[in-house]
Amino acid sequence: MTANTERRVLLAKPRGYCAGVDRAVQTVEIALEKYGAPIYVRKQIVHNVHVVKTLEERGAIFVDETEEVPEGAIVVFSAHGVAPVVHEEAQNLGLRTIDATCPLVTKVHKEAVRFAAQGYDILLIGHEGHEEVIGTTGEAPDHIHLVDGPDDVVNVTVRDPEKVAWLSQTTLSVDETVATVEKLRERFPKLTDPPSDDICYATQNRQVAVKEMAARSDLVIVVGSTNSSNSVRLVEVAKEHGADDARLVDYAEHIDPAWLEGVTTVGVTSGASVPDELVQEVLAWLYERGFGEAEEIESVSEHMRFSLPKELRKDLRITPV
Ligand code: SF4
């Protein structure tokens, strides 16, 4: 608890949109402008309720499976990536595809393909059922074994303990992943590391920023959706690093005033799929209840940008929008 009784707000930076989400959302927006509605999107383009709702209002149709898309229509693959079999299905159905998979997810897919070609068993640290994990596993289903956290390490079986590599989902808790890798290395001393971090820069930076804020906050509010892995991790990281309480909300109106009882300092941040307007609404909500202007705490400066998917770039060159 802070000794100061003045009600104040700390605002994490970086927060919100990462380069992969920005690119994926722009992809659907530009596709709608260029080709007209409807544009089909397989799965949620990014894991955020507000983004999906806004794009739906503009003419995007979200489907769970490629077979729900009518023949000849355009389908965008989400930022989380898809297994090769999904590309094949789309081709067989005569669909026009635009692949908005984040380049940092594609990097993990390529690592999986390379390790599999070299005969490794690949221990993929990630959350069961997450779309990114399903997509990555589809690159080498006979080689990849999911490891869902440190407690799952005992369940792993491999063909040759001398030839084992690990990879991870891009949006995990950095600390928990380190703990999982340590346990894996105890079981498999010859464990091979990925060539570079799989947990992406945006996930890492948002966790660094929330850690810095958490110890000074009575309550941390994370703006994000419940199916957003990196947003849920921010809540966990905030609690582990000193916040008395941390809550996830999609919208300001979801904040329960009871959470603020006895609270002097509120930390605010947002997941990588969250537009900043939703954070500003939270700040306004707090301001109306006697909290001061937000003090921004910048821990890392971010400049990452990704170019649009190649299918879109190609068409945009023919007829610029
Ligand atoms: S969170 Fe990371 S991996 Fe996911 S879309 Fe953003 S930059 Fe890409």
XYZ file of C-alpha atoms and ligand atoms in Angstrom:
329
model
C 0.000 0.000 0.000
C 1.231 3.531 -0.729
C 1.505 6.012 2.164
C 0.378 8.930 -0.012
C -3.411 9.410 0.212
C -3.775 11.364 -3.040
C -5.535 9.137 -5.573
C -3.310 8.737 -8.594
C -2.913 6.712 -11.755
C 0.262 5.193 -13.221
C 0.105 4.383 -16.914
C 2.440 1.780 -18.374
C 4.380 2.372 -21.569
C 4.662 0.441 -23.762
C 1.140 -0.910 -23.669
C -1.517 -1.830 -26.233
C -1.088 -2.509 -29.935
C 2.022 -4.362 -31.047
C 3.332 -4.328 -34.604
C 1.740 -7.699 -35.432
C -1.722 -6.657 -34.254
C -1.493 -3.289 -35.975
C -0.615 -5.047 -39.227
C -3.398 -7.650 -38.874
C -6.106 -5.082 -38.123
C -4.910 -2.835 -40.967
C -4.977 -5.847 -43.279
C -8.708 -6.368 -42.703
C -9.453 -2.635 -42.903
C -7.556 -2.213 -46.173
C -9.062 -5.402 -47.615
C -12.548 -4.046 -46.834
C -11.711 -0.749 -48.546
C -10.056 -2.314 -51.562
C -12.218 -5.346 -52.265
C -15.445 -4.346 -50.480
C -17.483 -6.263 -47.907
C -17.761 -8.985 -46.985
C -14.229 -9.989 -46.131
C -14.082 -13.314 -44.302
C -11.646 -13.731 -41.420
C -10.753 -17.155 -40.059
C -10.904 -16.922 -36.230
C -10.685 -13.610 -34.413
C -8.159 -11.490 -36.302
C -6.689 -10.560 -32.916
C -7.980 -11.568 -29.491
C -9.955 -8.458 -28.624
C -13.723 -8.176 -28.347
C -13.835 -4.494 -29.352
C -11.619 -4.879 -32.429
C -13.655 -7.829 -33.673
C -16.964 -6.003 -33.092
C -15.731 -2.866 -34.887
C -14.533 -4.832 -37.914
C -17.804 -6.782 -38.004
C -19.702 -3.496 -38.192
C -17.574 -2.567 -41.209
C -18.326 -5.803 -43.071
C -15.901 -8.441 -41.839
C -17.371 -11.893 -41.219
C -15.545 -14.014 -38.675
C -15.694 -17.781 -39.125
C -14.223 -20.657 -37.172
C -13.298 -22.847 -40.100
C -12.239 -22.249 -43.682
C -15.061 -24.452 -45.014
C -17.583 -21.836 -43.822
C -16.240 -19.371 -46.420
C -18.093 -19.338 -49.781
C -16.149 -20.419 -52.866
C -14.125 -17.625 -54.464
C -14.410 -15.309 -51.452
C -11.492 -13.608 -49.739
C -10.400 -14.981 -46.374
C -7.856 -13.411 -44.042
C -5.865 -15.654 -41.716
C -5.464 -14.182 -38.238
C -2.305 -12.882 -36.542
C -1.978 -16.129 -34.569
C -1.066 -18.189 -37.630
C -2.469 -21.343 -39.181
C -1.234 -24.861 -39.831
C -0.190 -25.726 -43.412
C -3.306 -27.908 -43.721
C -5.462 -24.765 -43.474
C -3.666 -23.220 -46.460
C -4.320 -26.455 -48.377
C -8.013 -26.454 -47.424
C -8.367 -22.864 -48.604
C -6.702 -23.683 -51.894
C -8.943 -26.723 -52.420
C -12.010 -24.577 -51.727
C -10.900 -21.995 -54.308
C -10.576 -19.198 -51.750
C -8.434 -16.094 -52.118
C -6.293 -15.878 -49.008
C -4.503 -13.041 -47.268
C -2.196 -14.269 -44.543
C -2.007 -11.812 -41.627
C 0.055 -14.183 -39.460
C 2.448 -12.096 -37.378
C 5.990 -12.431 -38.795
C 7.175 -13.328 -35.277
C 4.787 -16.299 -35.241
C 5.982 -17.288 -38.719
C 9.534 -17.251 -37.323
C 8.509 -19.900 -34.751
C 6.841 -21.979 -37.500
C 10.103 -21.937 -39.462
C 12.098 -22.978 -36.389
C 9.692 -25.914 -35.913
C 10.090 -27.010 -39.538
C 13.890 -26.802 -39.326
C 14.173 -28.730 -36.025
C 11.756 -31.382 -37.333
C 13.776 -31.775 -40.551
C 16.853 -32.372 -38.386
C 15.030 -35.150 -36.507
C 14.463 -33.348 -33.199
C 11.582 -33.891 -30.839
C 10.284 -30.375 -30.227
C 8.902 -29.410 -26.840
C 6.543 -26.526 -27.516
C 5.867 -24.533 -24.344
C 2.394 -23.052 -24.629
C -1.243 -23.199 -23.660
C -3.319 -26.125 -24.855
C -5.962 -25.133 -27.383
C -4.503 -21.677 -28.135
C -4.732 -20.926 -31.871
C -1.043 -20.109 -32.149
C -0.098 -23.438 -30.558
C -2.445 -25.315 -32.907
C -0.920 -23.533 -35.919
C 2.699 -24.145 -34.886
C 2.010 -27.792 -34.014
C 0.529 -28.265 -37.481
C 3.946 -27.558 -39.022
C 5.397 -30.774 -37.577
C 2.683 -32.740 -35.774
C 4.788 -35.890 -35.452
C 7.653 -34.038 -33.770
C 5.962 -31.488 -31.518
C 4.884 -32.167 -27.920
C 3.022 -29.488 -25.998
C 4.371 -28.555 -22.560
C 1.784 -26.485 -20.715
C 3.912 -24.994 -17.920
C 6.502 -26.322 -15.424
C 4.128 -28.892 -13.895
C 3.608 -30.532 -17.286
C 7.323 -31.356 -17.715
C 6.968 -34.746 -15.944
C 4.476 -35.862 -18.608
C 6.822 -35.367 -21.576
C 8.007 -38.413 -23.502
C 10.497 -38.196 -26.368
C 12.071 -40.640 -28.796
C 15.689 -39.697 -28.114
C 16.573 -37.576 -25.051
C 19.812 -36.579 -26.806
C 17.886 -34.882 -29.600
C 15.372 -32.533 -28.040
C 14.726 -28.829 -28.694
C 12.279 -26.381 -27.168
C 10.208 -23.603 -28.672
C 7.468 -21.455 -27.167
C 4.276 -19.602 -27.848
C 5.024 -15.889 -28.380
C 2.754 -14.547 -25.635
C 3.777 -16.406 -22.472
C 5.006 -15.176 -19.127
C 8.769 -14.792 -19.490
C 9.418 -15.904 -15.891
C 7.194 -18.973 -16.107
C 8.785 -19.999 -19.397
C 12.271 -19.736 -17.866
C 11.046 -22.001 -15.038
C 9.635 -24.507 -17.545
C 12.874 -24.559 -19.553
C 14.913 -25.119 -16.383
C 12.770 -28.125 -15.505
C 13.021 -29.435 -19.052
C 16.797 -29.103 -18.925
C 16.914 -31.100 -15.690
C 15.163 -33.937 -17.528
C 16.965 -33.439 -20.860
C 20.470 -31.981 -20.255
C 21.124 -31.901 -24.021
C 18.068 -29.707 -24.627
C 18.666 -27.376 -27.592
C 17.532 -23.738 -27.386
C 15.755 -21.880 -30.189
C 18.045 -19.594 -32.206
C 16.408 -16.510 -30.627
C 13.639 -15.662 -28.146
C 10.220 -16.950 -29.199
C 8.386 -14.810 -26.647
C 8.048 -11.697 -28.747
C 9.390 -8.222 -28.017
C 5.867 -6.850 -27.372
C 4.972 -9.500 -24.791
C 8.319 -9.023 -23.034
C 8.154 -5.219 -23.045
C 4.597 -5.107 -21.682
C 5.609 -7.459 -18.873
C 8.676 -5.335 -18.041
C 6.463 -2.226 -17.941
C 3.821 -3.813 -15.709
C 6.477 -5.144 -13.312
C 7.860 -1.642 -12.904
C 4.401 -0.291 -12.087
C 3.023 -3.166 -10.011
C 5.044 -2.637 -6.840
C 3.802 0.961 -6.674
C 0.137 0.089 -7.339
C -2.617 -1.026 -5.014
C -4.631 -2.159 -7.997
C -3.563 -2.799 -11.602
C -6.219 -2.637 -14.291
C -5.284 -4.469 -17.479
C -7.444 -3.632 -20.469
C -7.847 -6.747 -22.597
C -10.040 -9.718 -23.403
C -10.165 -12.971 -21.482
C -8.997 -14.997 -24.511
C -5.953 -12.755 -24.993
C -2.995 -14.740 -23.682
C -0.648 -11.777 -23.308
C -3.322 -9.713 -21.486
C -4.048 -12.509 -18.995
C -0.294 -12.852 -18.406
C -0.118 -9.129 -17.528
C -2.642 -9.668 -14.733
C -0.585 -12.572 -13.374
C 2.704 -10.662 -13.653
C 1.226 -7.622 -11.876
C 0.084 -9.780 -8.943
C 3.411 -11.614 -8.772
C 5.345 -8.330 -8.700
C 3.683 -6.475 -5.888
C 0.237 -5.243 -6.881
C -2.302 -6.015 -4.143
C -4.860 -6.768 -6.826
C -5.001 -6.906 -10.631
C -8.067 -7.121 -12.874
C -8.759 -7.659 -16.547
C -11.510 -5.612 -18.219
C -12.633 -5.230 -21.820
C -14.226 -1.833 -21.212
C -14.168 0.872 -18.512
C -17.792 0.070 -17.688
C -16.678 -3.388 -16.526
C -14.666 -1.916 -13.632
C -16.375 -2.691 -10.341
C -16.230 0.398 -8.057
C -15.785 -2.010 -5.116
C -12.277 -2.806 -6.442
C -11.280 0.784 -5.626
C -12.167 0.684 -1.941
C -9.059 1.697 0.016
C -7.087 2.076 -3.215
C -4.795 5.079 -3.604
C -2.689 4.183 -6.641
C -4.083 2.450 -9.710
C -1.755 1.129 -12.408
C -3.216 0.898 -15.913
C -1.931 -1.058 -18.879
C -3.318 -3.001 -21.844
C -2.620 -6.128 -23.832
C -1.026 -6.154 -27.271
C -4.396 -6.411 -29.055
C -6.049 -3.432 -27.377
C -6.661 -0.072 -29.092
C -5.590 2.861 -26.923
C -9.056 4.469 -27.022
C -10.189 1.774 -24.549
C -7.360 2.712 -22.174
C -8.285 6.390 -22.457
C -11.865 5.477 -21.472
C -10.525 3.741 -18.353
C -8.456 6.833 -17.474
C -11.548 9.043 -17.920
C -13.595 6.654 -15.731
C -10.961 6.880 -12.977
C -10.702 10.668 -13.324
C -14.456 10.980 -12.785
C -13.994 9.101 -9.512
C -11.347 11.388 -8.082
C -8.145 9.951 -9.515
C -5.645 12.441 -10.943
C -4.163 12.730 -14.420
C -2.199 9.625 -15.350
C 1.553 9.633 -14.896
C 3.100 7.668 -17.746
C 5.924 5.312 -16.753
C 8.025 4.448 -19.799
C 10.266 1.430 -19.350
C 11.184 0.536 -22.945
C 10.868 2.482 -26.160
C 9.339 0.550 -29.087
C 9.717 1.222 -32.814
C 8.825 -2.111 -34.445
C 6.755 -2.014 -37.662
C 5.848 -4.819 -40.075
C 4.942 -4.434 -43.735
C 1.501 -5.573 -44.890
C 0.989 -9.179 -46.078
C 2.463 -9.821 -49.509
C -0.908 -10.618 -51.128
C -2.151 -7.163 -50.193
C 1.070 -5.367 -51.133
C 0.916 -6.968 -54.551
C -2.630 -5.780 -55.180
C -2.007 -2.348 -53.709
C 0.799 -1.798 -56.202
C -1.551 -2.565 -59.095
C -4.279 -0.206 -57.914
C -3.068 1.946 -55.038
C -5.751 2.827 -52.467
S 1.963 -10.221 -29.523
Fe 3.951 -10.512 -30.507
S 3.721 -12.362 -31.771
Fe 1.660 -11.648 -31.217
S 1.035 -10.354 -32.909
Fe 2.018 -9.011 -31.392
S 4.181 -8.888 -32.039
Fe 3.266 -10.627 -33.069
